[in-house]
PDB file of C-alpha atoms in Angstrom:
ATOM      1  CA  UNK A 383     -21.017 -63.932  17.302  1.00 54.00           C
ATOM      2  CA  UNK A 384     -18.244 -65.037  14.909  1.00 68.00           C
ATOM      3  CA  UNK A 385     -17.927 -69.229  14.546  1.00 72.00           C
ATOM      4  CA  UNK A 386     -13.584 -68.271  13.895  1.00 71.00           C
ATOM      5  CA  UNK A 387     -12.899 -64.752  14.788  1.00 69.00           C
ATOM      6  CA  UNK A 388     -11.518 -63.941  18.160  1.00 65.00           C
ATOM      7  CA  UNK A 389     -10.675 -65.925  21.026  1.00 65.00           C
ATOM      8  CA  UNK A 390     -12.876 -68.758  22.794  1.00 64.00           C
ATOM      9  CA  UNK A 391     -15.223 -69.040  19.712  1.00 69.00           C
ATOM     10  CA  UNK A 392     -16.376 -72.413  18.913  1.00 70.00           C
ATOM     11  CA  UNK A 393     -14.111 -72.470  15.837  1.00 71.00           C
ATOM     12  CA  UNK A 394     -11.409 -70.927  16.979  1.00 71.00           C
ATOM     13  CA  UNK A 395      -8.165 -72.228  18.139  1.00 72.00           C
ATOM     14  CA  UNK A 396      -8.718 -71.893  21.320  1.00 71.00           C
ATOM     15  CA  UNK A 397     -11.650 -74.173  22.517  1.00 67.00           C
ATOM     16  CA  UNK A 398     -13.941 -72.291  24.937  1.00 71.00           C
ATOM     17  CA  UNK A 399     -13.370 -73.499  28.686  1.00 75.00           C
ATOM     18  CA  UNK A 400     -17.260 -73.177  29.628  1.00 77.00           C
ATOM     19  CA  UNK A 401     -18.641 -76.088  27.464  1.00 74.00           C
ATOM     20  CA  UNK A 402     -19.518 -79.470  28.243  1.00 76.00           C
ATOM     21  CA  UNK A 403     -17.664 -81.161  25.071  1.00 71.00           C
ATOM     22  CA  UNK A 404     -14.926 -81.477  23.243  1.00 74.00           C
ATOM     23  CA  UNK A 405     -13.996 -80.808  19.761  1.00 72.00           C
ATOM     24  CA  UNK A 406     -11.802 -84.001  18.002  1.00 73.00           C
ATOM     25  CA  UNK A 407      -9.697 -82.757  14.765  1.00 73.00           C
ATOM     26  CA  UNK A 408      -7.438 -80.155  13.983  1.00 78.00           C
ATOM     27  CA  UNK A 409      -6.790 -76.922  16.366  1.00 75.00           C
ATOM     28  CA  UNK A 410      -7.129 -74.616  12.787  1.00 85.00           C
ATOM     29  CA  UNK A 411     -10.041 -75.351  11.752  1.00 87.00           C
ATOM     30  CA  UNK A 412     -12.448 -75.098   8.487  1.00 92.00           C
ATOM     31  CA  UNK A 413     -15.938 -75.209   7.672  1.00 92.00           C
ATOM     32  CA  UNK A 414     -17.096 -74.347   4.734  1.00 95.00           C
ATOM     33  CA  UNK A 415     -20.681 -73.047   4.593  1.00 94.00           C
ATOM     34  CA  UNK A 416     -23.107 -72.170   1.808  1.00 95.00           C
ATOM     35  CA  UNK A 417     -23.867 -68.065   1.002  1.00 94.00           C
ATOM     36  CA  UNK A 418     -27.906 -68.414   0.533  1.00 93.00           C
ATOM     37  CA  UNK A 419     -28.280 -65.544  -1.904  1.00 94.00           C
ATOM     38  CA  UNK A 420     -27.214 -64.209  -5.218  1.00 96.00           C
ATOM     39  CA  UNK A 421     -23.760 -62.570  -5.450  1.00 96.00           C
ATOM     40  CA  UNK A 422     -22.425 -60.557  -8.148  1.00 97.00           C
ATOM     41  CA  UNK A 423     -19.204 -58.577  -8.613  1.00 97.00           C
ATOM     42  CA  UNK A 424     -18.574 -55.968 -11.372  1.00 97.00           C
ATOM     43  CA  UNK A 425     -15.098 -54.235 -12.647  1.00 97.00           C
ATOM     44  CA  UNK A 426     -15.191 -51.651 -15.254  1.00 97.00           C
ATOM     45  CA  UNK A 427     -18.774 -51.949 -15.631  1.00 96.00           C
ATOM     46  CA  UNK A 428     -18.590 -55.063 -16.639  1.00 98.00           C
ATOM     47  CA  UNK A 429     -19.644 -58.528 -14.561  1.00 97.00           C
ATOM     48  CA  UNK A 430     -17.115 -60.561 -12.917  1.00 98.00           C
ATOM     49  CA  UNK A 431     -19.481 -63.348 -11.456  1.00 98.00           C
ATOM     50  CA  UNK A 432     -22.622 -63.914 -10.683  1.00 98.00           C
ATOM     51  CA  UNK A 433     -23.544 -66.692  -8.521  1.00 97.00           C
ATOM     52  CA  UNK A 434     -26.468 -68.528  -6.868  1.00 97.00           C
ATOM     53  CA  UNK A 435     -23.622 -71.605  -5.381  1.00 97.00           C
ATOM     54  CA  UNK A 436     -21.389 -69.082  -3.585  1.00 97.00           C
ATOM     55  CA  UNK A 437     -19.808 -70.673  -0.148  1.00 97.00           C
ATOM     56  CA  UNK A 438     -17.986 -68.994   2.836  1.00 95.00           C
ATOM     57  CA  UNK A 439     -15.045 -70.214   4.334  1.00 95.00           C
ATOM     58  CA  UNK A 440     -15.001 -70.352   8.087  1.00 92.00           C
ATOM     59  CA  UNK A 441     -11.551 -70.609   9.119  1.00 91.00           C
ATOM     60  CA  UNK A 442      -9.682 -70.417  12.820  1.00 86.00           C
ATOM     61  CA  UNK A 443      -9.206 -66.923  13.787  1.00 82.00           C
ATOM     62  CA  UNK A 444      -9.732 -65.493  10.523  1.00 85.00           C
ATOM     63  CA  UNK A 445     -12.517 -63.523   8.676  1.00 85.00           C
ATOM     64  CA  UNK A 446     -14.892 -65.511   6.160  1.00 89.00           C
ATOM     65  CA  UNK A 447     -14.260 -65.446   2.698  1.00 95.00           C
ATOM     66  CA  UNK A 448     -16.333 -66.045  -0.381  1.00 96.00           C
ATOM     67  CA  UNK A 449     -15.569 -68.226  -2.658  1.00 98.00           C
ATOM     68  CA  UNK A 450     -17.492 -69.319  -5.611  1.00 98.00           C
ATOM     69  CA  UNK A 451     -17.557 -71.874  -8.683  1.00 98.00           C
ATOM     70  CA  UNK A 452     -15.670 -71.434 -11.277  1.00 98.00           C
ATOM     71  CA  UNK A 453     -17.892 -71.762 -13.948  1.00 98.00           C
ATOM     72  CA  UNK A 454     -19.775 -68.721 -12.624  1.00 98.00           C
ATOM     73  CA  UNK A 455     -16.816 -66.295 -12.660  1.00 98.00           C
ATOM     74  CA  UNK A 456     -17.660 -64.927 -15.968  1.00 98.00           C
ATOM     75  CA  UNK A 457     -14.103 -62.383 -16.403  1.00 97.00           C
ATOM     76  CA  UNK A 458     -10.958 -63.412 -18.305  1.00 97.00           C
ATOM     77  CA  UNK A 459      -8.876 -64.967 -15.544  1.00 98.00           C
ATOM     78  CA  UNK A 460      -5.531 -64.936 -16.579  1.00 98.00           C
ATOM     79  CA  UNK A 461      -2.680 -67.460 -14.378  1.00 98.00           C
ATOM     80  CA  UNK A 462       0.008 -65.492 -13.058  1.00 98.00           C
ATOM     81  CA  UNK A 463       3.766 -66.653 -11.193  1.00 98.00           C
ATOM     82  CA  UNK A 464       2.375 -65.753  -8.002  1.00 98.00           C
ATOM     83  CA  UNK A 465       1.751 -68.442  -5.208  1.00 97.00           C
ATOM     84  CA  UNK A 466       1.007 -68.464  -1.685  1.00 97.00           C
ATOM     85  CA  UNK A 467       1.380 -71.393   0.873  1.00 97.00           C
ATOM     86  CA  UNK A 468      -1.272 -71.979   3.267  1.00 95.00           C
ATOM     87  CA  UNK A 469      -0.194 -75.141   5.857  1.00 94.00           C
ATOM     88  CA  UNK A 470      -4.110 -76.351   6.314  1.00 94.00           C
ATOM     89  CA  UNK A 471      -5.762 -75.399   2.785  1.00 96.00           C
ATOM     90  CA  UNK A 472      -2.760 -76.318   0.210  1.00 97.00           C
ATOM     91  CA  UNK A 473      -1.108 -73.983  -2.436  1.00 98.00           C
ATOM     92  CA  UNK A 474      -2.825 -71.464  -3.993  1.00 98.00           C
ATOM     93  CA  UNK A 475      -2.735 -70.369  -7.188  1.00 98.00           C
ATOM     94  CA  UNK A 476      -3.464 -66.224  -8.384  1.00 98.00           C
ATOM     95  CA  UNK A 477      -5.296 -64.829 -11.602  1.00 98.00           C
ATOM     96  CA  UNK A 478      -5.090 -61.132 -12.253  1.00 98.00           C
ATOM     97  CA  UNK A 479      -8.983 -60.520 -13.171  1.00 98.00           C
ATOM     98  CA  UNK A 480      -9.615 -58.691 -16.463  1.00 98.00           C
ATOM     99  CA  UNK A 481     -12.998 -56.977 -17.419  1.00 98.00           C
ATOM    100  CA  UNK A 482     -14.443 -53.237 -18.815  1.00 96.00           C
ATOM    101  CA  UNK A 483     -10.848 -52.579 -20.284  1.00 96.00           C
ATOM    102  CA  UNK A 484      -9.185 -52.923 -16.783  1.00 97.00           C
ATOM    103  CA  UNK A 485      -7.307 -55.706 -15.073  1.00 98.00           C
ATOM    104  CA  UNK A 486      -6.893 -56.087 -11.352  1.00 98.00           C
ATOM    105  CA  UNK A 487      -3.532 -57.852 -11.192  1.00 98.00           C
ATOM    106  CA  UNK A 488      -3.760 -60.959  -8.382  1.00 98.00           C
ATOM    107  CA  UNK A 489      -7.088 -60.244  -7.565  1.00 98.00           C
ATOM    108  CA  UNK A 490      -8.556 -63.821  -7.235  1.00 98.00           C
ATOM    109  CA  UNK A 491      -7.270 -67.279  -6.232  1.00 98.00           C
ATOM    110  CA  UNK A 492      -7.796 -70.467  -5.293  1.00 98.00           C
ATOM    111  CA  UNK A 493      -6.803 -74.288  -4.709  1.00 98.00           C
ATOM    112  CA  UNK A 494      -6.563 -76.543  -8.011  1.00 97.00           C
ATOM    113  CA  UNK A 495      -4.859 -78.990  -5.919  1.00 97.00           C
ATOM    114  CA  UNK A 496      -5.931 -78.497  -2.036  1.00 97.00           C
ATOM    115  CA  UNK A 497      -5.048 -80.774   0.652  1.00 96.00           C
ATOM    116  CA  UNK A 498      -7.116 -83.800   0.949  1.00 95.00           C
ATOM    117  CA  UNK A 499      -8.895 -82.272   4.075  1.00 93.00           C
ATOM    118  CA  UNK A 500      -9.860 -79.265   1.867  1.00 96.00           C
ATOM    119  CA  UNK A 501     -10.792 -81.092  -1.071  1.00 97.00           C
ATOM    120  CA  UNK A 502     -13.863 -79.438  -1.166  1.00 97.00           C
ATOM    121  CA  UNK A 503     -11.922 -75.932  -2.458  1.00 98.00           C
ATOM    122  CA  UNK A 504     -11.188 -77.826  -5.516  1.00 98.00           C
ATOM    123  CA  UNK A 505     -12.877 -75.746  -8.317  1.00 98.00           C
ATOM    124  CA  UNK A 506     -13.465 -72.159  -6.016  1.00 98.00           C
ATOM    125  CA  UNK A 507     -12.482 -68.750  -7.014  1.00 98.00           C
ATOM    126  CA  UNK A 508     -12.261 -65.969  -4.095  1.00 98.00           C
ATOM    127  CA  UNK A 509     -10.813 -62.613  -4.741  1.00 98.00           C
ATOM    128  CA  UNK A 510     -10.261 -59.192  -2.802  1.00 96.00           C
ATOM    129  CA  UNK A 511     -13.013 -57.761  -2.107  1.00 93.00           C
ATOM    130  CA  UNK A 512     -11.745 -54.273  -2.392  1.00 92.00           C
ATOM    131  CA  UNK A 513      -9.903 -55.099  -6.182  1.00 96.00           C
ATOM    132  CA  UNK A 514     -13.538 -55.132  -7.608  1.00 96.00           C
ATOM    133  CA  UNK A 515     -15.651 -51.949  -8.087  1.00 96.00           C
ATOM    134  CA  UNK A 516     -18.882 -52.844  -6.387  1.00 94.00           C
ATOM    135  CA  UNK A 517     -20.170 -56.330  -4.900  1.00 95.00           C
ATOM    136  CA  UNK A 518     -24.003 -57.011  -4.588  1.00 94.00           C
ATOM    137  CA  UNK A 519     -25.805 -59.129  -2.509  1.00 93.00           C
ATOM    138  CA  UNK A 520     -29.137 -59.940  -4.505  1.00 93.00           C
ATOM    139  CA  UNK A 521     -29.412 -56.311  -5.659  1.00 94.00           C
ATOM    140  CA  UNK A 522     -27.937 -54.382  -2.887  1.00 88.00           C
ATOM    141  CA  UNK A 523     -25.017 -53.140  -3.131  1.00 88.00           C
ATOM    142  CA  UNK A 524     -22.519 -54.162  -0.617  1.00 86.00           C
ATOM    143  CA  UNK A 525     -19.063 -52.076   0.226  1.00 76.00           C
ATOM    144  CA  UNK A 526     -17.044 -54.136   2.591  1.00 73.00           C
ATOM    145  CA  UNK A 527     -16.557 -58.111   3.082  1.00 76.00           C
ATOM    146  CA  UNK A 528     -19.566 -60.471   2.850  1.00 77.00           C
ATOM    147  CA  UNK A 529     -21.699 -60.727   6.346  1.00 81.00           C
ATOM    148  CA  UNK A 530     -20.651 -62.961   8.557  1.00 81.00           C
ATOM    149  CA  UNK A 531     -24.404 -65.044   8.977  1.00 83.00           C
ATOM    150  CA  UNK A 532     -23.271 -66.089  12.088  1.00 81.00           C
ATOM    151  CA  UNK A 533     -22.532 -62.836  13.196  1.00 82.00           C
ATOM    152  CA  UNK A 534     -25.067 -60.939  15.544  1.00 85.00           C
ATOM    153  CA  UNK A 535     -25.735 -56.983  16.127  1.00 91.00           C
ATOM    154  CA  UNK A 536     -27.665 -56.271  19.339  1.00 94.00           C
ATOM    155  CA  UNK A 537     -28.426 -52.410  20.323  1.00 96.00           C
ATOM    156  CA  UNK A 538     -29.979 -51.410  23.713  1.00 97.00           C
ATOM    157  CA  UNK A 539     -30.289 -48.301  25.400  1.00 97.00           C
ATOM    158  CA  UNK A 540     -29.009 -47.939  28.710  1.00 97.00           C
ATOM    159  CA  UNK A 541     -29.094 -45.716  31.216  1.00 97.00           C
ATOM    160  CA  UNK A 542     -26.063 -46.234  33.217  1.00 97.00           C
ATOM    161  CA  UNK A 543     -23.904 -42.693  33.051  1.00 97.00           C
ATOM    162  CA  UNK A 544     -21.304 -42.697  30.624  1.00 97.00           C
ATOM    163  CA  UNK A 545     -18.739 -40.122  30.159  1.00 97.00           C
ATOM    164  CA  UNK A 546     -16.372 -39.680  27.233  1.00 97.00           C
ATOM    165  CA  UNK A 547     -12.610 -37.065  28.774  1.00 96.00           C
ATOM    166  CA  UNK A 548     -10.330 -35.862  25.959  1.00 95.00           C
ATOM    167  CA  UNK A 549      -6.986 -35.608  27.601  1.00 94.00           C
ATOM    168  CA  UNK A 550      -8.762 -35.820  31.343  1.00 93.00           C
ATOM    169  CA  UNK A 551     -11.124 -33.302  29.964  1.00 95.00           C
ATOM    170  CA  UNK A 552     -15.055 -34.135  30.339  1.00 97.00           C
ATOM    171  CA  UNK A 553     -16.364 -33.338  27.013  1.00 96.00           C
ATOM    172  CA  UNK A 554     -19.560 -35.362  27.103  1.00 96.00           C
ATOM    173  CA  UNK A 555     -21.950 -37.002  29.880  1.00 97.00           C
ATOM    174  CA  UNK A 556     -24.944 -38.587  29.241  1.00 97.00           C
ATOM    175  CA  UNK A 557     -27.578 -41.417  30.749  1.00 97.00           C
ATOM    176  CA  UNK A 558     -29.622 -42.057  27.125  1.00 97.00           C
ATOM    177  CA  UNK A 559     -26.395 -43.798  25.511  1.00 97.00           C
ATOM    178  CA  UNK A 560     -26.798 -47.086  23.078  1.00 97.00           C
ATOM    179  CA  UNK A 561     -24.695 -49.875  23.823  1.00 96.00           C
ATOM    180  CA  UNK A 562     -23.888 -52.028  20.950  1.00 96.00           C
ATOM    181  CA  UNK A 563     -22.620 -55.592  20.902  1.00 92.00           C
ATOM    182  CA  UNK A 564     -21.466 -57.593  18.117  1.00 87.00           C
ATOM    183  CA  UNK A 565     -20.007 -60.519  17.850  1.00 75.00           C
ATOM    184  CA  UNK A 566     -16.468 -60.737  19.305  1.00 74.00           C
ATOM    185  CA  UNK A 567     -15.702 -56.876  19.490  1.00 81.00           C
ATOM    186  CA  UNK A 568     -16.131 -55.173  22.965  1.00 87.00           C
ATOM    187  CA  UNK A 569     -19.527 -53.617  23.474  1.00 92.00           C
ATOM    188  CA  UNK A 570     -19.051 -49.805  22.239  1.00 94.00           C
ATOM    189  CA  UNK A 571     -21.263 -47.209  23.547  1.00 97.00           C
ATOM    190  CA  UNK A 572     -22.901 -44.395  21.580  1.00 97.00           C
ATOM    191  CA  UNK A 573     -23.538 -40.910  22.658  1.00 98.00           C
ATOM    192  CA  UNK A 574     -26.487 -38.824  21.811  1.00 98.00           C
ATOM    193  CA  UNK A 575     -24.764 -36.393  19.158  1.00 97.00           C
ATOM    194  CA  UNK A 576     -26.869 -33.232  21.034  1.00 96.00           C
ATOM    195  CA  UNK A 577     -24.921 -34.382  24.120  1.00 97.00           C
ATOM    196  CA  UNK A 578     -21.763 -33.595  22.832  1.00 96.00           C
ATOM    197  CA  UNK A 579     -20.649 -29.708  22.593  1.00 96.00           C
ATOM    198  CA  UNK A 580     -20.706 -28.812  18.700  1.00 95.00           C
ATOM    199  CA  UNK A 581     -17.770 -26.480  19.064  1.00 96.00           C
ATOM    200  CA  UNK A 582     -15.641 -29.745  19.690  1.00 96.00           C
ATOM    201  CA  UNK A 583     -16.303 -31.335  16.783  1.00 96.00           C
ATOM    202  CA  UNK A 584     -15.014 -31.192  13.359  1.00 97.00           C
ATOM    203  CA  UNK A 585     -16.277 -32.627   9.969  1.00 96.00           C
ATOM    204  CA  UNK A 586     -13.370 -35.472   8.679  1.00 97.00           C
ATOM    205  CA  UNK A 587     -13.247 -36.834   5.523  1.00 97.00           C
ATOM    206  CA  UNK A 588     -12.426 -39.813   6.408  1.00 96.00           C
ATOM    207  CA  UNK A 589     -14.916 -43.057   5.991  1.00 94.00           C
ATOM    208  CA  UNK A 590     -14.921 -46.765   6.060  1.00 91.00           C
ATOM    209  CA  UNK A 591     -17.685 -49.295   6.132  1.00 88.00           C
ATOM    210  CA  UNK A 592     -18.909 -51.890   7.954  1.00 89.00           C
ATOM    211  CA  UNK A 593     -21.576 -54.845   5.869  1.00 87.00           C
ATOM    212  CA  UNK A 594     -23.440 -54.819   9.244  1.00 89.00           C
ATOM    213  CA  UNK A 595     -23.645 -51.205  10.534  1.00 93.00           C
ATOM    214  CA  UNK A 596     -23.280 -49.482   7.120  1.00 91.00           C
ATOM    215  CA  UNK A 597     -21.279 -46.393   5.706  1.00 91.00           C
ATOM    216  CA  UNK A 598     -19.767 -44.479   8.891  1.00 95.00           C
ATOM    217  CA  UNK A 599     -18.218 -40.967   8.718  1.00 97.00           C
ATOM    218  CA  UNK A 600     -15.604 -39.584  11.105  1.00 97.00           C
ATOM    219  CA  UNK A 601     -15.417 -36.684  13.291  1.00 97.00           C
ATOM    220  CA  UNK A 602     -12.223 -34.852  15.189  1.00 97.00           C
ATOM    221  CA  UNK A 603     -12.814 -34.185  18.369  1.00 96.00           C
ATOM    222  CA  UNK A 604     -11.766 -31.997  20.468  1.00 95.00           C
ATOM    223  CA  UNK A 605      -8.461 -31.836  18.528  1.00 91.00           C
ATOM    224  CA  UNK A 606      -8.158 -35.852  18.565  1.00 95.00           C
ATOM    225  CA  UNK A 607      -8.009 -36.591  14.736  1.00 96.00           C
ATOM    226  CA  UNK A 608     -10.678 -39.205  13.613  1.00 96.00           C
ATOM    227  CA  UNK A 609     -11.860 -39.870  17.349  1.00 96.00           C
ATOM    228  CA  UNK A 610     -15.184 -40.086  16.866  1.00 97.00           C
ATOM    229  CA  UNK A 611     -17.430 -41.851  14.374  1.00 97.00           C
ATOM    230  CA  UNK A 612     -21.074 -42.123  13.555  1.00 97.00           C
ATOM    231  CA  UNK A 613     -23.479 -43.748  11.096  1.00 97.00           C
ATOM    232  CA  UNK A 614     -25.794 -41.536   9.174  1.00 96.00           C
ATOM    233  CA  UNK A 615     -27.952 -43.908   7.252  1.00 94.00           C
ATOM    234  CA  UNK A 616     -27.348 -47.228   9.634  1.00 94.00           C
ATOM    235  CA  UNK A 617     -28.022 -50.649   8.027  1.00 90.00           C
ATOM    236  CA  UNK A 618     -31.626 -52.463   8.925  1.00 87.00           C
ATOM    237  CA  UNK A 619     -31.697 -53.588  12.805  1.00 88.00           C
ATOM    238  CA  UNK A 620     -29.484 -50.892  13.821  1.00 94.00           C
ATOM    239  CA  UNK A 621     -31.164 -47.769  13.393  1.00 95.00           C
ATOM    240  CA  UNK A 622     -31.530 -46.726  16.693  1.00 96.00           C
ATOM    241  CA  UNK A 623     -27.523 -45.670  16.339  1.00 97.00           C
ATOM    242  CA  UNK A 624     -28.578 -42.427  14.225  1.00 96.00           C
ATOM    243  CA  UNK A 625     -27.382 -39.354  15.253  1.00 94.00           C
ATOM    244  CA  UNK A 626     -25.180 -40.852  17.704  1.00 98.00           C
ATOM    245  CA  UNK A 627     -21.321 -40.914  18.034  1.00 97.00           C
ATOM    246  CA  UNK A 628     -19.241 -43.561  19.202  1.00 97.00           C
ATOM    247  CA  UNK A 629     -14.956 -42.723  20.541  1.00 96.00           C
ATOM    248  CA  UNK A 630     -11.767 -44.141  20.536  1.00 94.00           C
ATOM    249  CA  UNK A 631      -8.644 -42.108  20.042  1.00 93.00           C
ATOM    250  CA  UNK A 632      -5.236 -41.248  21.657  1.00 93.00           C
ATOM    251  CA  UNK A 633      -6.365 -39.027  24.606  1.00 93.00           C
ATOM    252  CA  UNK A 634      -9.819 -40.065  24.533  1.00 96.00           C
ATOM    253  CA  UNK A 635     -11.026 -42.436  27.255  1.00 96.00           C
ATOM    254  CA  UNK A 636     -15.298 -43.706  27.261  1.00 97.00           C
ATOM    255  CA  UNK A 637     -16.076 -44.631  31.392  1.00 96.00           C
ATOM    256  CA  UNK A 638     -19.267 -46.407  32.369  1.00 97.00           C
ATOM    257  CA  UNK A 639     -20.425 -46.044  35.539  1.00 95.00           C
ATOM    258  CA  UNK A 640     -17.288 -44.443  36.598  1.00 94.00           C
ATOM    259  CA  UNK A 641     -15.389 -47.610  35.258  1.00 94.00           C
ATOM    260  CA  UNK A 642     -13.131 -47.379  31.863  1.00 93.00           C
ATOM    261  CA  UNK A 643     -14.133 -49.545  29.000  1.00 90.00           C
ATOM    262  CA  UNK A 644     -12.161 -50.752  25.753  1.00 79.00           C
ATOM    263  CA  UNK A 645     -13.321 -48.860  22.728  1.00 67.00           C
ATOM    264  CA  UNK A 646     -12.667 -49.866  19.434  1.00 60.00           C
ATOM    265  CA  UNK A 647     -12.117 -48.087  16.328  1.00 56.00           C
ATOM    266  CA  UNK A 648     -13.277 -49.344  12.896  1.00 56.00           C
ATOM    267  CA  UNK A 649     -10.994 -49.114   9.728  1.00 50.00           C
ATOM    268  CA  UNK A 650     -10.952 -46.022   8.006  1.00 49.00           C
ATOM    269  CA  UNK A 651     -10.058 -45.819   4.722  1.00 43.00           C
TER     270      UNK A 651
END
């Protein structure tokens, strides 16, 4: 599970009620935690920083964020007029991020001056992910935000019946579906691919890309744009997902043991 994301997570605003403590200090809170392996980030073809001190910002309600020294940003990092005001961390300061010929224009920032209970940000550089052309983690290359370590995948089969209606229409109904839980998110539930009538579905070209689960590609189905998606080359400790699709859609509804349950889609870019 997430420390910060969601509700009733230990670092979240909102202290959960089933514990047998309580939590002194601030109700947005920050913790910032070391990133135990090498990071590197290129634009252009060219290295923007390379890192074995990188740190990840735990903050209420919010996803992590990487943030690393500034001496190991190795880009031009030129100071522009943009600022933005954050109430618990101070005022931050943008650089547009030049390398390979190219410039990504407020693509990192940080603190020079954070508030005293954030001193620690005081000589960190974090940027948008998605400005850069390819992040890796030792040498793997990563597409999406840095994992979350405290962030947990589980996959089990189950054989409860699950049935997936487009529009009230059955269109698949199966007792070998994966349920998968992570973190915060509701559990989803994958289908066996073979259980669900080929004529219904059509290739997208749509994609997006989760650091846990891996590269996903999108399917219509059953004339619900983008309603289902699936993961052909899943990441390590979820590869029992392969070949099967998960929902979520307008006019799509997923029903375990005759009960609905919330779906959730992943962004697609």
């Amino acid at each position: 599970m997430s420390l910060t994301l969601g509700p009733n997570r230990p670092l979240s605003s909102t202290a959960p009620a089933t514990v047998n403590y309580e939590l002194h200090g601030p109700a947005h809170r920050l913790f910032f935690d070391p990133f135990p392996r090498r990071i590197r980030a290129f634009l252009g073809g060219e290295p923007v920083v390379d890192s074995v001190r990188a740190m990840l910002l735990h903050e209420s309600n919010l996803m992590v964020v990487l943030y690393v020294p500034r001496e190991d940003v190795l880009a031009r990092l030129t100071p522009t007029e943009h600022s933005t005001h954050c109430p618990f961390k101070g005022d931050a300061s943008y650089w547009d991020v030049t390398a390979g010929g190219r410039t990504a224009a407020n693509a990192a920032w940080g603190y020079p001056d954070p508030r005293p209970e954030a001193a620690w940000l005081e000589g960190y550089v974090a940027f948008y992910w998605d400005a850069m052309d390819a992040w890796f983690d030792e040498d793997e290359e990563t597409g999406g935000h840095p994992r979350d370590p405290y962030t947990r995948i589980d996959v089990r089969r189950t054989s409860r019946p699950v049935t997936v209606s487009a529009h009230g229409e059955v269109i698949a109904q199966t007792r070998r579906a994966l349920v998968l839980s992570e973190g915060h998110l509701p559990n989803r539930f994958y289908v066996p691919r073979e259980d669900v009538p080929a004529e219904l579905l059509e290739v997208s070209a749509t994609h997006s890309y989760c650091p846990y689960k891996g590269q996903a590609s999108y399917l219509h189905v059953a004339g619900v744009p983008d309603g289902a998606w699936y993961y052909p080359q899943p990441c390590d400790g979820v590869g029992l997902i392969r070949d099967h699709l998960a929902f979520d859609g307008d006019g799509l509804e997923v029903r375990v043991s005759g009960e609905p349950v919330e779906t959730g889609m992943p962004p697609r870019s």
